[in-house]
Coordinates of C-alpha atoms and ligand atoms in Angstrom, one line a residue:
M344 CA -20.0 17.0 -2.4
P345 CA -17.2 19.0 -4.2
S346 CA -18.2 20.4 -7.6
Y347 CA -15.8 20.2 -10.3
K348 CA -15.0 22.4 -13.5
G349 CA -12.9 21.4 -16.4
V350 CA -13.5 17.7 -16.6
E351 CA -12.0 17.4 -20.0
E352 CA -8.8 19.3 -18.9
M353 CA -8.4 16.9 -15.9
Q354 CA -8.5 14.0 -18.6
T355 CA -5.4 15.4 -20.2
R356 CA -3.2 15.5 -17.1
I357 CA -0.5 13.1 -16.6
V358 CA -1.0 12.5 -12.9
N359 CA -4.7 11.8 -12.0
A360 CA -5.8 8.9 -10.1
W361 CA -8.7 9.4 -7.5
N362 CA -9.4 5.6 -6.4
E363 CA -8.2 2.3 -6.9
W364 CA -10.4 1.0 -9.9
D365 CA -10.9 3.7 -12.7
E366 CA -9.6 2.8 -16.2
L367 CA -5.9 2.6 -15.9
E368 CA -3.8 4.8 -18.3
E369 CA -0.4 5.0 -16.7
I370 CA 1.5 3.0 -13.9
V371 CA 4.9 2.3 -12.3
V372 CA 5.9 -1.3 -12.1
G373 CA 8.6 -2.4 -9.5
I374 CA 11.8 -3.9 -10.3
A375 CA 13.7 -6.5 -8.4
D376 CA 17.2 -5.5 -9.5
D377 CA 19.6 -5.6 -6.8
A378 CA 17.3 -6.4 -4.0
Y379 CA 18.7 -7.0 -0.4
F380 CA 17.1 -8.9 2.3
E381 CA 15.3 -7.0 4.8
P382 CA 17.4 -6.5 7.9
T383 CA 16.6 -7.0 11.5
E384 CA 15.7 -3.5 13.1
P385 CA 13.3 -2.2 15.6
G386 CA 10.6 -1.7 13.0
G387 CA 11.0 -5.2 11.6
R388 CA 12.0 -8.7 12.8
P389 CA 12.3 -10.9 9.5
A390 CA 11.9 -14.6 10.2
L391 CA 12.0 -17.8 8.2
R392 CA 8.4 -19.3 7.5
D393 CA 9.4 -22.8 8.2
K394 CA 9.0 -23.2 12.1
N395 CA 11.5 -26.1 12.2
M396 CA 14.1 -24.2 10.1
A397 CA 13.7 -21.3 12.2
V398 CA 15.3 -23.0 15.2
R399 CA 18.4 -24.1 13.2
E400 CA 18.8 -20.9 10.8
T401 CA 18.6 -17.3 11.2
F402 CA 17.2 -15.1 8.3
P403 CA 19.6 -14.4 5.7
R404 CA 21.5 -11.0 5.2
G405 CA 22.9 -9.2 2.2
L406 CA 22.1 -9.6 -1.4
K407 CA 19.5 -11.8 -2.7
K408 CA 20.5 -14.5 -5.0
Q409 CA 20.6 -13.6 -8.9
E410 CA 18.4 -16.4 -9.9
V411 CA 15.7 -15.4 -7.4
T412 CA 15.8 -11.8 -8.4
E413 CA 15.8 -13.0 -12.1
K414 CA 12.5 -15.1 -11.5
A415 CA 10.7 -12.1 -9.8
N416 CA 11.9 -9.9 -12.7
E417 CA 10.4 -12.3 -15.2
E418 CA 7.1 -12.2 -13.5
L419 CA 7.2 -8.3 -13.1
N420 CA 8.0 -8.1 -16.6
G421 CA 5.0 -10.5 -17.5
L422 CA 3.0 -7.9 -15.8
V423 CA 4.2 -4.9 -17.8
A424 CA 3.5 -7.0 -20.9
L425 CA 0.0 -7.7 -19.7
L426 CA -0.7 -4.1 -18.8
E427 CA 0.7 -2.7 -22.1
S428 CA -1.5 -5.2 -24.1
H429 CA -4.3 -3.3 -22.4
C430 CA -2.8 0.3 -23.8
V431 CA -1.5 1.2 -20.3
T432 CA 1.9 3.1 -20.0
V433 CA 4.1 1.4 -17.9
R434 CA 7.2 3.0 -16.3
R435 CA 9.9 1.5 -14.0
P436 CA 12.0 2.8 -11.3
E437 CA 15.7 3.6 -11.6
K438 CA 18.2 1.2 -10.3
H439 CA 19.5 1.9 -6.9
N440 CA 22.2 0.3 -4.8
F441 CA 20.2 -1.3 -1.9
G442 CA 23.6 -2.6 -0.5
V443 CA 24.6 0.9 0.9
S444 CA 24.3 1.2 4.5
V445 CA 22.4 4.0 6.0
K446 CA 23.9 6.3 8.8
T447 CA 22.0 9.3 9.9
P448 CA 22.7 11.2 13.3
L449 CA 20.1 8.9 15.0
F450 CA 20.2 5.6 13.7
E451 CA 22.2 3.1 11.4
V452 CA 21.3 0.2 9.3
E453 CA 23.3 -2.3 7.6
N454 CA 21.7 -2.2 4.1
Q455 CA 18.4 -1.1 2.4
Y456 CA 15.6 -3.2 0.8
C457 CA 14.3 -3.2 -2.8
A458 CA 12.2 -1.2 -5.6
V459 CA 9.9 -4.1 -6.1
C460 CA 6.8 -2.5 -4.1
P461 CA 6.5 1.3 -4.9
R462 CA 2.9 1.1 -3.6
D463 CA 4.5 1.2 -0.1
V464 CA 6.3 4.3 -0.6
M465 CA 4.6 6.6 -3.3
I466 CA 1.0 7.4 -3.7
T467 CA -1.1 9.6 -6.0
F468 CA -4.1 11.5 -4.6
G469 CA -5.8 13.1 -7.6
N470 CA -3.2 15.3 -9.1
E471 CA -0.7 15.1 -6.1
I472 CA 2.2 12.6 -5.9
L473 CA 3.0 12.2 -1.9
E474 CA 5.9 10.3 -0.7
A475 CA 5.4 8.3 2.6
T476 CA 7.5 8.9 5.7
M477 CA 8.1 5.1 5.8
S478 CA 8.2 3.2 9.0
R479 CA 11.5 1.2 8.8
R480 CA 15.3 2.2 8.6
A481 CA 15.9 0.1 5.7
R482 CA 13.4 2.0 3.5
F483 CA 14.2 5.3 4.8
F484 CA 15.6 6.2 1.3
E485 CA 13.4 4.1 -0.9
Y486 CA 11.8 7.1 -2.4
L487 CA 14.9 7.4 -4.4
P488 CA 14.3 4.9 -7.3
Y489 CA 11.3 6.9 -8.1
R490 CA 12.6 10.6 -7.9
K491 CA 13.6 10.7 -11.5
L492 CA 10.0 9.9 -12.5
V493 CA 8.5 12.3 -9.8
Y494 CA 10.8 15.1 -11.5
E495 CA 9.5 13.9 -15.2
Y496 CA 6.0 14.3 -14.1
W497 CA 6.4 17.4 -12.2
H498 CA 8.3 19.1 -15.3
N499 CA 5.8 18.0 -17.7
D500 CA 2.5 18.3 -15.6
P501 CA 1.9 21.9 -14.4
H502 CA -0.9 20.9 -12.5
M503 CA 0.8 18.1 -10.5
I504 CA 1.5 18.6 -6.8
W505 CA 4.6 17.2 -5.5
N506 CA 5.0 16.5 -1.8
A507 CA 7.0 14.5 0.6
A508 CA 5.9 13.8 4.0
P509 CA 8.2 14.7 7.1
K510 CA 10.8 12.2 7.7
P511 CA 10.6 10.5 11.2
T512 CA 13.9 10.4 13.2
M513 CA 13.5 6.4 13.3
Q514 CA 15.8 6.6 16.2
D515 CA 15.1 3.8 19.0
A516 CA 12.7 5.8 21.0
M517 CA 10.4 5.7 17.9
Y518 CA 9.8 2.1 18.4
R519 CA 8.3 -0.4 20.8
E520 CA 10.6 -3.2 20.7
E521 CA 9.0 -5.2 23.1
F522 CA 6.0 -5.6 20.7
W523 CA 8.1 -8.3 19.1
E524 CA 8.2 -10.5 22.6
W525 CA 4.5 -10.3 23.3
P526 CA 3.1 -13.9 23.5
L527 CA -0.1 -14.4 21.1
E528 CA -2.4 -14.3 24.3
E529 CA -1.0 -10.8 25.1
R530 CA -1.8 -9.7 21.5
F531 CA -5.4 -10.8 21.6
K532 CA -5.9 -9.1 24.7
R533 CA -4.6 -5.7 23.4
M534 CA -6.1 -6.3 20.1
H535 CA -8.3 -3.3 20.5
D536 CA -5.6 -0.9 21.7
F537 CA -4.2 -0.8 18.2
E538 CA -0.7 -0.4 19.7
F539 CA 2.2 -2.0 17.5
C540 CA 6.2 -1.7 17.1
L541 CA 5.7 2.1 16.5
T542 CA 5.0 4.6 19.5
Q543 CA 2.9 7.5 19.0
D544 CA 5.2 10.3 19.4
E545 CA 6.2 10.9 15.4
V546 CA 4.3 11.2 12.2
I547 CA 4.8 7.6 10.5
F548 CA 2.9 6.1 7.7
D549 CA 3.6 3.8 4.7
A550 CA 1.4 4.8 1.6
A551 CA 0.1 1.2 1.5
D552 CA -2.0 1.7 4.5
C553 CA -4.1 4.1 2.4
S554 CA -6.9 3.0 0.2
R555 CA -8.4 5.7 -2.0
F556 CA -12.2 5.8 -2.6
G557 CA -12.6 9.3 -4.6
C558 CA -13.0 12.0 -2.1
D559 CA -12.7 9.5 0.9
I560 CA -9.2 8.1 2.0
F561 CA -9.2 5.2 4.3
V562 CA -6.1 4.7 6.3
Q563 CA -5.5 1.5 8.5
E564 CA -3.8 1.9 12.1
S565 CA -0.9 -0.7 11.7
M566 CA 2.6 -1.6 12.3
T567 CA 3.7 0.8 9.7
T568 CA 1.1 3.6 10.3
N569 CA 0.4 5.4 13.8
R570 CA -2.2 7.7 14.8
P571 CA -0.1 10.8 14.3
G572 CA 0.5 9.5 10.8
I573 CA -3.3 9.4 10.1
R574 CA -3.6 12.8 11.7
W575 CA -1.0 14.2 9.2
L576 CA -2.8 13.0 6.5
K577 CA -6.0 14.2 7.5
R578 CA -4.6 17.7 8.1
H579 CA -2.6 17.4 4.7
L580 CA -5.6 16.2 2.5
E581 CA -8.9 17.5 4.2
P582 CA -8.3 21.1 3.5
R583 CA -8.3 20.1 -0.2
G584 CA -11.7 18.6 0.2
F585 CA -10.8 15.0 0.8
R586 CA -12.4 13.2 3.8
V587 CA -9.7 11.0 5.8
H588 CA -11.0 7.9 7.7
D589 CA -8.9 5.6 10.2
V590 CA -10.0 2.1 10.0
H591 CA -9.0 -0.9 12.1
F592 CA -9.1 -4.5 11.8
P593 CA -8.6 -5.9 15.3
L594 CA -7.9 -9.7 14.3
D595 CA -5.0 -8.9 12.3
L596 CA -2.4 -9.0 15.0
F597 CA 0.4 -8.1 12.8
P598 CA -1.3 -5.3 10.4
S599 CA 0.9 -3.8 7.7
H600 CA -0.5 -2.4 4.3
I601 CA -4.4 -2.4 3.9
D602 CA -4.4 -4.1 0.4
C603 CA -4.3 -7.7 1.8
T604 CA -7.3 -6.8 3.9
F605 CA -9.7 -4.3 2.5
V606 CA -9.7 -4.0 -1.4
P607 CA -12.0 -1.8 -3.2
L608 CA -12.6 -3.1 -6.6
A609 CA -15.3 -1.0 -8.3
P610 CA -17.8 1.8 -7.0
G611 CA -19.7 -0.1 -4.2
V612 CA -17.8 -3.1 -4.0
V613 CA -15.0 -4.1 -1.5
L614 CA -13.0 -7.4 -1.5
T615 CA -12.8 -8.2 2.3
N616 CA -10.6 -10.6 4.3
P617 CA -12.8 -13.1 6.2
E618 CA -10.0 -13.3 9.0
R619 CA -9.8 -9.6 9.4
P620 CA -13.0 -8.1 9.7
I621 CA -13.4 -4.3 9.8
K622 CA -13.8 -3.0 13.6
E623 CA -17.3 -3.2 14.8
G624 CA -19.2 0.1 13.9
E625 CA -16.6 1.1 11.1
E626 CA -18.8 -0.9 8.6
K627 CA -21.7 1.3 8.9
L628 CA -20.4 4.1 6.7
F629 CA -20.3 1.7 3.9
M630 CA -23.4 0.0 4.4
D631 CA -25.2 3.4 4.8
N632 CA -23.8 4.3 1.4
D633 CA -24.9 1.0 -0.2
W634 CA -21.5 -0.7 -0.5
Q635 CA -21.2 -4.3 -0.8
F636 CA -18.8 -6.4 1.1
I637 CA -17.6 -9.4 -1.0
E638 CA -15.7 -11.9 1.1
A639 CA -12.4 -13.3 -0.5
P640 CA -12.1 -17.0 -0.5
H641 CA -9.2 -18.6 1.4
P642 CA -6.0 -18.4 -0.3
T643 CA -4.6 -21.5 -2.1
S644 CA -1.7 -21.5 0.2
S645 CA -1.4 -21.5 3.9
N646 CA 0.8 -19.2 5.8
D647 CA 3.2 -21.9 6.2
E648 CA 3.5 -22.8 2.4
M649 CA 4.4 -19.1 1.6
P650 CA 8.0 -18.9 0.2
M651 CA 10.7 -19.4 3.2
F652 CA 11.9 -15.5 2.8
C653 CA 8.5 -14.1 2.4
Q654 CA 7.5 -11.6 5.3
S655 CA 3.9 -11.2 4.0
S656 CA 0.9 -13.2 4.8
K657 CA -1.1 -15.9 2.5
W658 CA -3.3 -12.9 1.9
L659 CA -1.4 -11.7 -0.8
A660 CA -3.8 -13.8 -2.4
M661 CA -6.3 -10.7 -2.4
N662 CA -3.8 -8.3 -3.4
V663 CA -5.1 -7.7 -7.0
L664 CA -4.7 -4.9 -9.3
S665 CA -8.0 -3.3 -10.9
I666 CA -7.4 -2.0 -14.3
S667 CA -11.0 -0.9 -14.7
P668 CA -14.1 -1.2 -12.6
K669 CA -14.9 -4.4 -14.4
K670 CA -11.2 -5.7 -15.0
V671 CA -9.0 -7.3 -12.3
I672 CA -5.3 -8.9 -12.4
C673 CA -5.0 -11.6 -10.1
E674 CA -2.2 -14.2 -9.1
A675 CA -2.4 -17.1 -11.6
Q676 CA -2.8 -19.9 -8.9
E677 CA -5.8 -18.2 -7.0
H678 CA -8.6 -20.2 -8.8
P679 CA -11.4 -19.8 -6.2
L680 CA -10.7 -16.1 -6.1
H681 CA -10.9 -15.9 -10.0
E682 CA -14.4 -17.7 -9.8
L683 CA -15.7 -15.6 -7.1
L684 CA -15.0 -12.4 -9.1
D685 CA -16.2 -14.1 -12.2
K686 CA -19.3 -14.6 -10.5
H687 CA -19.6 -11.1 -9.6
G688 CA -19.3 -9.7 -13.1
F689 CA -15.4 -8.9 -13.2
E690 CA -13.2 -10.1 -16.1
V691 CA -10.2 -11.8 -14.5
Y692 CA -6.6 -11.8 -15.8
P693 CA -4.5 -14.3 -14.1
I694 CA -0.8 -14.1 -14.2
P695 CA 2.0 -16.0 -12.3
F696 CA 3.3 -13.7 -9.7
R697 CA 4.6 -16.0 -6.8
N698 CA 8.4 -15.3 -7.3
V699 CA 7.6 -11.7 -6.3
F700 CA 6.1 -12.5 -2.9
E701 CA 9.3 -12.6 -1.0
F702 CA 10.0 -9.3 -2.3
G703 CA 7.2 -7.8 0.0
G704 CA 4.0 -8.0 -2.1
S705 CA 1.8 -9.0 -4.9
L706 CA 0.3 -7.3 -7.8
H707 CA -1.2 -4.4 -5.8
C708 CA 1.9 -3.8 -3.8
A709 CA 4.4 -3.9 -6.9
T710 CA 2.5 -1.1 -8.6
W711 CA 1.6 2.5 -8.3
D712 CA -0.8 4.1 -10.6
I713 CA -0.2 7.7 -11.9
R714 CA -3.2 8.1 -14.0
R715 CA -6.7 6.5 -14.2
R716 CA -9.3 7.9 -16.3
G717 CA -11.8 9.7 -14.0
T718 CA -12.5 12.5 -11.5
C719 CA -12.8 12.9 -8.0
E720 CA -16.2 11.6 -7.0
D721 CA -18.2 11.2 -4.0
Y722 CA -19.1 7.6 -3.3
F723 CA -20.3 8.1 0.2
P724 CA -23.1 10.6 -0.5
K725 CA -24.9 10.0 2.7
L726 CA -22.0 10.7 4.6
N727 CA -22.5 13.9 7.2
Y728 CA -18.9 14.9 7.7
T729 CA -17.1 18.4 7.0
P730 CA -13.5 18.0 6.1
L731 CA -10.9 20.0 8.4
A732 CA -10.9 23.4 7.2
A733 CA -12.6 23.0 4.1
T734 CA -14.1 26.0 2.1
T735 CA -15.4 26.2 -1.4
N736 CA -12.0 27.7 -2.3
D737 CA -10.1 25.0 -0.6
V738 CA -11.8 22.3 -2.6
S739 CA -11.2 24.4 -5.9
C740 CA -7.7 23.0 -5.5
F741 CA -8.5 20.0 -7.0
I742 CA -8.6 21.9 -10.3
M743 CA -5.6 24.1 -9.9
Ligands
ABU254 N1 2.8 -5.6 1.9 C1 1.3 -6.5 2.0 C2 1.5 -7.4 3.2 C3 0.3 -7.5 3.9 C4 -0.1 -8.9 4.6 O1 1.1 -9.5 4.8 O2 -1.2 -9.3 4.8

């Protein structure tokens, strides 16, 4: 296990977040202003939830209605107020014109998306802020609303490391478009191939496919993160002492972002999705290190009852935000989840958040933690694993 000197010094840093549960001190909460509908593109085929409507109507295009955006902003502001009442510093992204079309030498897309879900784009690994490659064309420039904040952190925290992962071409050949046409039986047949709409030729990942457990980072292979993406994260993080593990949830036939599937709440406790069990064998590392899986209850809405334009699953119900190892913010209507967490000794803070769903996520997705009180710890002490190129000197990068 890495050893750390200067723990007190680490506590005074601005950028410092090693896991998903330590006591929260500073966070970015998304904004819904000027959000656009996600366009149809090789990495995504947005569809209406209501099957009957889908026959008659196509998915809308352009700017989302102002009243819809306002309702989402009200709930995002409610989250801000709750966080501030817990003495958490809250920052917001800059406004951005998502209506501008994007044209690069290799692709074109009619509009961009929104700044509601910083989690998808940005991630803090200890003292590093990393911008993901992203997997969809409409999200190619989604780091821009966060750049002013990143510069501020970079100027004010001399220990902060800032990196941007290599941008993929997003050209047609980067995608497997026939994926969208596969019938359900075909998907079941291929579920252990972990081949989705991305090919394996370029480095691709969304930040929300990563989950941070101290020294150990778990990355889901998905429609938004491919194998070279995970390999890139491994080579990037392991020389600094992290251990990067790929994880799979074969029954999720449209996987995208790990935080509705496998959600760590505290040291030793993961909230799991009963419809998306972890691949056989991958649970062993957790069991060997005395982790407990708590199965989330079924969400209060079915997939068909989710908002018409929402492209996420009903499992947004488990997309909770931990503000300490004992305190969890949950969506207000998810009473069975509140009861379960209460039974396991968590304090639950319910807030309404359903109007945010059609913007791509819930409480975890709509946030990006900058600072949590704590240091890098090894929560898998029985793991026998040597990170790529790790040496004592490399590991000391943690306290540069
Ligand atoms: N952005 C999170 C969506 C995950 C899910 O639909 O299950």
